[in-house]
Amino acid sequence: MDRIEDLIRDSIQQSSMENSYETGLPSYLQNDLDAYKEGLRTKSTLLDCLWGELYGSINTAEISEGSITPEHAAYLRNKFLSL
């Protein structure tokens, strides 16, 4: 039973981390992330443009502004921009 409880706890922690990493972002990054998610959902023909906008916004937030951590940026890149 302990193993199942550990798996449930790990799953909840992972979900919580994902929620925190995908919300409360700088407004420009949140906008681009939401637009990209919507583009994925609707199979937008502009997905490559939305990808580029999100890529640039992640870099700006991490490198230029320091408003997200490198770990946070890596999470967003791995989840949304990996090919």
mmCIF file of N, CA and C in Angstrom:
data_model
loop_
_atom_site.group_PDB
_atom_site.id
_atom_site.type_symbol
_atom_site.label_atom_id
_atom_site.label_comp_id
_atom_site.label_asym_id
_atom_site.label_seq_id
_atom_site.Cartn_x
_atom_site.Cartn_y
_atom_site.Cartn_z
ATOM 1 N N MET A 1 0.822 -1.195 0.000
ATOM 2 C CA MET A 1 0.000 0.000 0.000
ATOM 3 C C MET A 1 0.864 1.256 0.000
ATOM 4 N N ASP A 2 2.027 1.222 0.639
ATOM 5 C CA ASP A 2 2.907 2.383 0.676
ATOM 6 C C ASP A 2 3.352 2.793 -0.725
ATOM 7 N N ARG A 3 3.599 1.808 -1.580
ATOM 8 C CA ARG A 3 4.031 2.097 -2.955
ATOM 9 C C ARG A 3 2.949 2.854 -3.711
ATOM 10 N N ILE A 4 1.718 2.452 -3.562
ATOM 11 C CA ILE A 4 0.604 3.134 -4.224
ATOM 12 C C ILE A 4 0.464 4.562 -3.696
ATOM 13 N N GLU A 5 0.574 4.719 -2.403
ATOM 14 C CA GLU A 5 0.493 6.059 -1.814
ATOM 15 C C GLU A 5 1.626 6.943 -2.311
ATOM 16 N N ASP A 6 2.824 6.368 -2.448
ATOM 17 C CA ASP A 6 3.961 7.127 -2.977
ATOM 18 C C ASP A 6 3.705 7.565 -4.415
ATOM 19 N N LEU A 7 3.148 6.664 -5.220
ATOM 20 C CA LEU A 7 2.851 6.996 -6.615
ATOM 21 C C LEU A 7 1.804 8.100 -6.704
ATOM 22 N N ILE A 8 0.784 8.021 -5.872
ATOM 23 C CA ILE A 8 -0.267 9.042 -5.860
ATOM 24 C C ILE A 8 0.325 10.385 -5.437
ATOM 25 N N ARG A 9 1.125 10.383 -4.386
ATOM 26 C CA ARG A 9 1.752 11.617 -3.911
ATOM 27 C C ARG A 9 2.650 12.232 -4.989
ATOM 28 N N ASP A 10 3.457 11.382 -5.659
ATOM 29 C CA ASP A 10 4.330 11.875 -6.723
ATOM 30 C C ASP A 10 3.532 12.460 -7.879
ATOM 31 N N SER A 11 2.432 11.813 -8.215
ATOM 32 C CA SER A 11 1.574 12.304 -9.296
ATOM 33 C C SER A 11 0.970 13.664 -8.949
ATOM 34 N N ILE A 12 0.525 13.811 -7.720
ATOM 35 C CA ILE A 12 -0.050 15.089 -7.271
ATOM 36 C C ILE A 12 1.012 16.180 -7.279
ATOM 37 N N GLN A 13 2.213 15.857 -6.823
ATOM 38 C CA GLN A 13 3.299 16.841 -6.824
ATOM 39 C C GLN A 13 3.657 17.254 -8.242
ATOM 40 N N GLN A 14 3.704 16.301 -9.156
ATOM 41 C CA GLN A 14 4.024 16.598 -10.551
ATOM 42 C C GLN A 14 2.958 17.505 -11.150
ATOM 43 N N SER A 15 1.708 17.200 -10.914
ATOM 44 C CA SER A 15 0.607 18.009 -11.422
ATOM 45 C C SER A 15 0.647 19.419 -10.853
ATOM 46 N N SER A 16 0.946 19.526 -9.585
ATOM 47 C CA SER A 16 1.049 20.834 -8.934
ATOM 48 C C SER A 16 2.183 21.656 -9.544
ATOM 49 N N MET A 17 3.332 21.009 -9.788
ATOM 50 C CA MET A 17 4.462 21.704 -10.394
ATOM 51 C C MET A 17 4.091 22.193 -11.797
ATOM 52 N N GLU A 18 3.429 21.324 -12.571
ATOM 53 C CA GLU A 18 3.042 21.714 -13.921
ATOM 54 C C GLU A 18 2.100 22.906 -13.885
ATOM 55 N N ASN A 19 1.128 22.886 -12.990
ATOM 56 C CA ASN A 19 0.214 24.018 -12.868
ATOM 57 C C ASN A 19 0.972 25.288 -12.518
ATOM 58 N N SER A 20 1.900 25.207 -11.589
ATOM 59 C CA SER A 20 2.625 26.405 -11.184
ATOM 60 C C SER A 20 3.552 26.900 -12.292
ATOM 61 N N TYR A 21 4.071 25.994 -13.117
ATOM 62 C CA TYR A 21 4.973 26.392 -14.195
ATOM 63 C C TYR A 21 4.237 26.914 -15.426
ATOM 64 N N GLU A 22 2.942 26.711 -15.503
ATOM 65 C CA GLU A 22 2.182 27.139 -16.671
ATOM 66 C C GLU A 22 1.223 28.283 -16.371
ATOM 67 N N THR A 23 1.273 28.832 -15.184
ATOM 68 C CA THR A 23 0.427 29.968 -14.817
ATOM 69 C C THR A 23 1.264 30.993 -14.063
ATOM 70 N N GLY A 24 0.732 32.195 -13.939
ATOM 71 C CA GLY A 24 1.420 33.238 -13.193
ATOM 72 C C GLY A 24 2.692 33.721 -13.872
ATOM 73 N N LEU A 25 2.758 33.569 -15.164
ATOM 74 C CA LEU A 25 3.927 33.981 -15.940
ATOM 75 C C LEU A 25 3.832 35.469 -16.266
ATOM 76 N N PRO A 26 4.943 36.078 -16.704
ATOM 77 C CA PRO A 26 4.829 37.439 -17.223
ATOM 78 C C PRO A 26 3.753 37.462 -18.318
ATOM 79 N N SER A 27 3.039 38.548 -18.423
ATOM 80 C CA SER A 27 1.861 38.586 -19.301
ATOM 81 C C SER A 27 2.173 38.219 -20.747
ATOM 82 N N TYR A 28 3.292 38.689 -21.290
ATOM 83 C CA TYR A 28 3.624 38.368 -22.682
ATOM 84 C C TYR A 28 3.878 36.865 -22.849
ATOM 85 N N LEU A 29 4.517 36.241 -21.874
ATOM 86 C CA LEU A 29 4.792 34.804 -21.948
ATOM 87 C C LEU A 29 3.508 34.005 -21.759
ATOM 88 N N GLN A 30 2.677 34.412 -20.824
ATOM 89 C CA GLN A 30 1.403 33.726 -20.618
ATOM 90 C C GLN A 30 0.548 33.802 -21.876
ATOM 91 N N ASN A 31 0.522 34.971 -22.512
ATOM 92 C CA ASN A 31 -0.240 35.157 -23.740
ATOM 93 C C ASN A 31 0.265 34.222 -24.844
ATOM 94 N N ASP A 32 1.588 34.170 -25.008
ATOM 95 C CA ASP A 32 2.151 33.324 -26.061
ATOM 96 C C ASP A 32 1.962 31.842 -25.754
ATOM 97 N N LEU A 33 2.062 31.455 -24.484
ATOM 98 C CA LEU A 33 1.824 30.063 -24.110
ATOM 99 C C LEU A 33 0.371 29.680 -24.361
ATOM 100 N N ASP A 34 -0.549 30.536 -23.958
ATOM 101 C CA ASP A 34 -1.974 30.264 -24.185
ATOM 102 C C ASP A 34 -2.291 30.190 -25.678
ATOM 103 N N ALA A 35 -1.700 31.090 -26.464
ATOM 104 C CA ALA A 35 -1.932 31.087 -27.911
ATOM 105 C C ALA A 35 -1.378 29.807 -28.541
ATOM 106 N N TYR A 36 -0.212 29.360 -28.075
ATOM 107 C CA TYR A 36 0.375 28.129 -28.607
ATOM 108 C C TYR A 36 -0.474 26.919 -28.243
ATOM 109 N N LYS A 37 -0.922 26.848 -26.995
ATOM 110 C CA LYS A 37 -1.795 25.743 -26.584
ATOM 111 C C LYS A 37 -3.067 25.723 -27.431
ATOM 112 N N GLU A 38 -3.638 26.892 -27.668
ATOM 113 C CA GLU A 38 -4.844 26.984 -28.496
ATOM 114 C C GLU A 38 -4.533 26.562 -29.931
ATOM 115 N N GLY A 39 -3.377 26.958 -30.440
ATOM 116 C CA GLY A 39 -2.970 26.541 -31.775
ATOM 117 C C GLY A 39 -2.827 25.031 -31.891
ATOM 118 N N LEU A 40 -2.264 24.411 -30.861
ATOM 119 C CA LEU A 40 -2.173 22.949 -30.844
ATOM 120 C C LEU A 40 -3.568 22.324 -30.837
ATOM 121 N N ARG A 41 -4.428 22.883 -30.000
ATOM 122 C CA ARG A 41 -5.782 22.341 -29.855
ATOM 123 C C ARG A 41 -6.568 22.412 -31.165
ATOM 124 N N THR A 42 -6.415 23.540 -31.869
ATOM 125 C CA THR A 42 -7.194 23.759 -33.099
ATOM 126 C C THR A 42 -6.452 23.346 -34.366
ATOM 127 N N LYS A 43 -5.230 22.844 -34.193
ATOM 128 C CA LYS A 43 -4.400 22.463 -35.340
ATOM 129 C C LYS A 43 -4.207 23.655 -36.289
ATOM 130 N N SER A 44 -3.836 24.779 -35.703
ATOM 131 C CA SER A 44 -3.662 26.024 -36.447
ATOM 132 C C SER A 44 -2.609 25.884 -37.541
ATOM 133 N N THR A 45 -2.858 26.555 -38.665
ATOM 134 C CA THR A 45 -1.872 26.598 -39.743
ATOM 135 C C THR A 45 -0.726 27.552 -39.397
ATOM 136 N N LEU A 46 -0.888 28.307 -38.327
ATOM 137 C CA LEU A 46 0.142 29.254 -37.891
ATOM 138 C C LEU A 46 0.984 28.701 -36.746
ATOM 139 N N LEU A 47 0.951 27.407 -36.540
ATOM 140 C CA LEU A 47 1.624 26.813 -35.395
ATOM 141 C C LEU A 47 3.124 27.111 -35.377
ATOM 142 N N ASP A 48 3.747 27.142 -36.543
ATOM 143 C CA ASP A 48 5.182 27.445 -36.570
ATOM 144 C C ASP A 48 5.455 28.868 -36.086
ATOM 145 N N CYS A 49 4.598 29.799 -36.406
ATOM 146 C CA CYS A 49 4.737 31.176 -35.923
ATOM 147 C C CYS A 49 4.502 31.248 -34.415
ATOM 148 N N LEU A 50 3.485 30.549 -33.944
ATOM 149 C CA LEU A 50 3.183 30.523 -32.516
ATOM 150 C C LEU A 50 4.332 29.886 -31.738
ATOM 151 N N TRP A 51 4.945 28.839 -32.313
ATOM 152 C CA TRP A 51 6.105 28.177 -31.715
ATOM 153 C C TRP A 51 7.242 29.188 -31.550
ATOM 154 N N GLY A 52 7.520 29.943 -32.608
ATOM 155 C CA GLY A 52 8.592 30.929 -32.571
ATOM 156 C C GLY A 52 8.340 32.025 -31.547
ATOM 157 N N GLU A 53 7.099 32.472 -31.454
ATOM 158 C CA GLU A 53 6.747 33.495 -30.461
ATOM 159 C C GLU A 53 6.959 32.972 -29.047
ATOM 160 N N LEU A 54 6.525 31.748 -28.801
ATOM 161 C CA LEU A 54 6.699 31.158 -27.476
ATOM 162 C C LEU A 54 8.173 30.966 -27.160
ATOM 163 N N TYR A 55 8.938 30.495 -28.114
ATOM 164 C CA TYR A 55 10.384 30.302 -27.942
ATOM 165 C C TYR A 55 11.054 31.612 -27.530
ATOM 166 N N GLY A 56 10.742 32.669 -28.258
ATOM 167 C CA GLY A 56 11.326 33.970 -27.952
ATOM 168 C C GLY A 56 10.892 34.499 -26.593
ATOM 169 N N SER A 57 9.649 34.289 -26.240
ATOM 170 C CA SER A 57 9.151 34.777 -24.950
ATOM 171 C C SER A 57 9.786 34.033 -23.779
ATOM 172 N N ILE A 58 9.982 32.724 -23.933
ATOM 173 C CA ILE A 58 10.660 31.965 -22.877
ATOM 174 C C ILE A 58 12.078 32.498 -22.700
ATOM 175 N N ASN A 59 12.779 32.701 -23.807
ATOM 176 C CA ASN A 59 14.149 33.210 -23.724
ATOM 177 C C ASN A 59 14.197 34.600 -23.095
ATOM 178 N N THR A 60 13.277 35.460 -23.463
ATOM 179 C CA THR A 60 13.236 36.811 -22.893
ATOM 180 C C THR A 60 12.993 36.742 -21.390
ATOM 181 N N ALA A 61 12.030 35.932 -20.985
ATOM 182 C CA ALA A 61 11.702 35.830 -19.566
ATOM 183 C C ALA A 61 12.873 35.270 -18.761
ATOM 184 N N GLU A 62 13.572 34.297 -19.330
ATOM 185 C CA GLU A 62 14.688 33.685 -18.607
ATOM 186 C C GLU A 62 15.958 34.522 -18.690
ATOM 187 N N ILE A 63 16.381 34.851 -19.881
ATOM 188 C CA ILE A 63 17.705 35.432 -20.095
ATOM 189 C C ILE A 63 17.707 36.950 -19.928
ATOM 190 N N SER A 64 16.788 37.624 -20.583
ATOM 191 C CA SER A 64 16.800 39.088 -20.570
ATOM 192 C C SER A 64 16.243 39.676 -19.288
ATOM 193 N N GLU A 65 15.168 39.100 -18.792
ATOM 194 C CA GLU A 65 14.500 39.677 -17.624
ATOM 195 C C GLU A 65 14.774 38.933 -16.326
ATOM 196 N N GLY A 66 15.090 37.658 -16.414
ATOM 197 C CA GLY A 66 15.280 36.855 -15.210
ATOM 198 C C GLY A 66 14.000 36.643 -14.428
ATOM 199 N N SER A 67 12.860 36.725 -15.116
ATOM 200 C CA SER A 67 11.575 36.578 -14.424
ATOM 201 C C SER A 67 11.155 35.123 -14.256
ATOM 202 N N ILE A 68 11.839 34.189 -14.930
ATOM 203 C CA ILE A 68 11.661 32.765 -14.679
ATOM 204 C C ILE A 68 13.045 32.142 -14.535
ATOM 205 N N THR A 69 13.115 31.048 -13.810
ATOM 206 C CA THR A 69 14.393 30.377 -13.577
ATOM 207 C C THR A 69 14.778 29.528 -14.782
ATOM 208 N N PRO A 70 16.054 29.157 -14.887
ATOM 209 C CA PRO A 70 16.455 28.233 -15.949
ATOM 210 C C PRO A 70 15.686 26.908 -15.887
ATOM 211 N N GLU A 71 15.388 26.422 -14.684
ATOM 212 C CA GLU A 71 14.611 25.198 -14.539
ATOM 213 C C GLU A 71 13.196 25.379 -15.107
ATOM 214 N N HIS A 72 12.599 26.517 -14.808
ATOM 215 C CA HIS A 72 11.258 26.838 -15.298
ATOM 216 C C HIS A 72 11.276 26.911 -16.830
ATOM 217 N N ALA A 73 12.271 27.602 -17.382
ATOM 218 C CA ALA A 73 12.391 27.724 -18.835
ATOM 219 C C ALA A 73 12.576 26.355 -19.479
ATOM 220 N N ALA A 74 13.413 25.515 -18.872
ATOM 221 C CA ALA A 74 13.649 24.170 -19.408
ATOM 222 C C ALA A 74 12.365 23.351 -19.411
ATOM 223 N N TYR A 75 11.577 23.468 -18.351
ATOM 224 C CA TYR A 75 10.301 22.760 -18.296
ATOM 225 C C TYR A 75 9.410 23.180 -19.473
ATOM 226 N N LEU A 76 9.271 24.492 -19.671
ATOM 227 C CA LEU A 76 8.413 24.985 -20.755
ATOM 228 C C LEU A 76 8.935 24.546 -22.114
ATOM 229 N N ARG A 77 10.244 24.640 -22.315
ATOM 230 C CA ARG A 77 10.818 24.215 -23.602
ATOM 231 C C ARG A 77 10.585 22.730 -23.838
ATOM 232 N N ASN A 78 10.861 21.920 -22.820
ATOM 233 C CA ASN A 78 10.715 20.465 -22.980
ATOM 234 C C ASN A 78 9.271 20.063 -23.227
ATOM 235 N N LYS A 79 8.347 20.694 -22.540
ATOM 236 C CA LYS A 79 6.946 20.298 -22.683
ATOM 237 C C LYS A 79 6.341 20.791 -23.990
ATOM 238 N N PHE A 80 6.664 22.012 -24.391
ATOM 239 C CA PHE A 80 5.959 22.616 -25.529
ATOM 240 C C PHE A 80 6.774 22.764 -26.799
ATOM 241 N N LEU A 81 8.093 22.845 -26.700
ATOM 242 C CA LEU A 81 8.883 23.157 -27.890
ATOM 243 C C LEU A 81 9.716 22.008 -28.415
ATOM 244 N N SER A 82 9.768 20.912 -27.699
ATOM 245 C CA SER A 82 10.545 19.752 -28.163
ATOM 246 C C SER A 82 9.905 19.179 -29.421
ATOM 247 N N LEU A 83 10.750 18.817 -30.313
ATOM 248 C CA LEU A 83 10.242 18.281 -31.589
ATOM 249 C C LEU A 83 10.193 16.784 -31.581
#
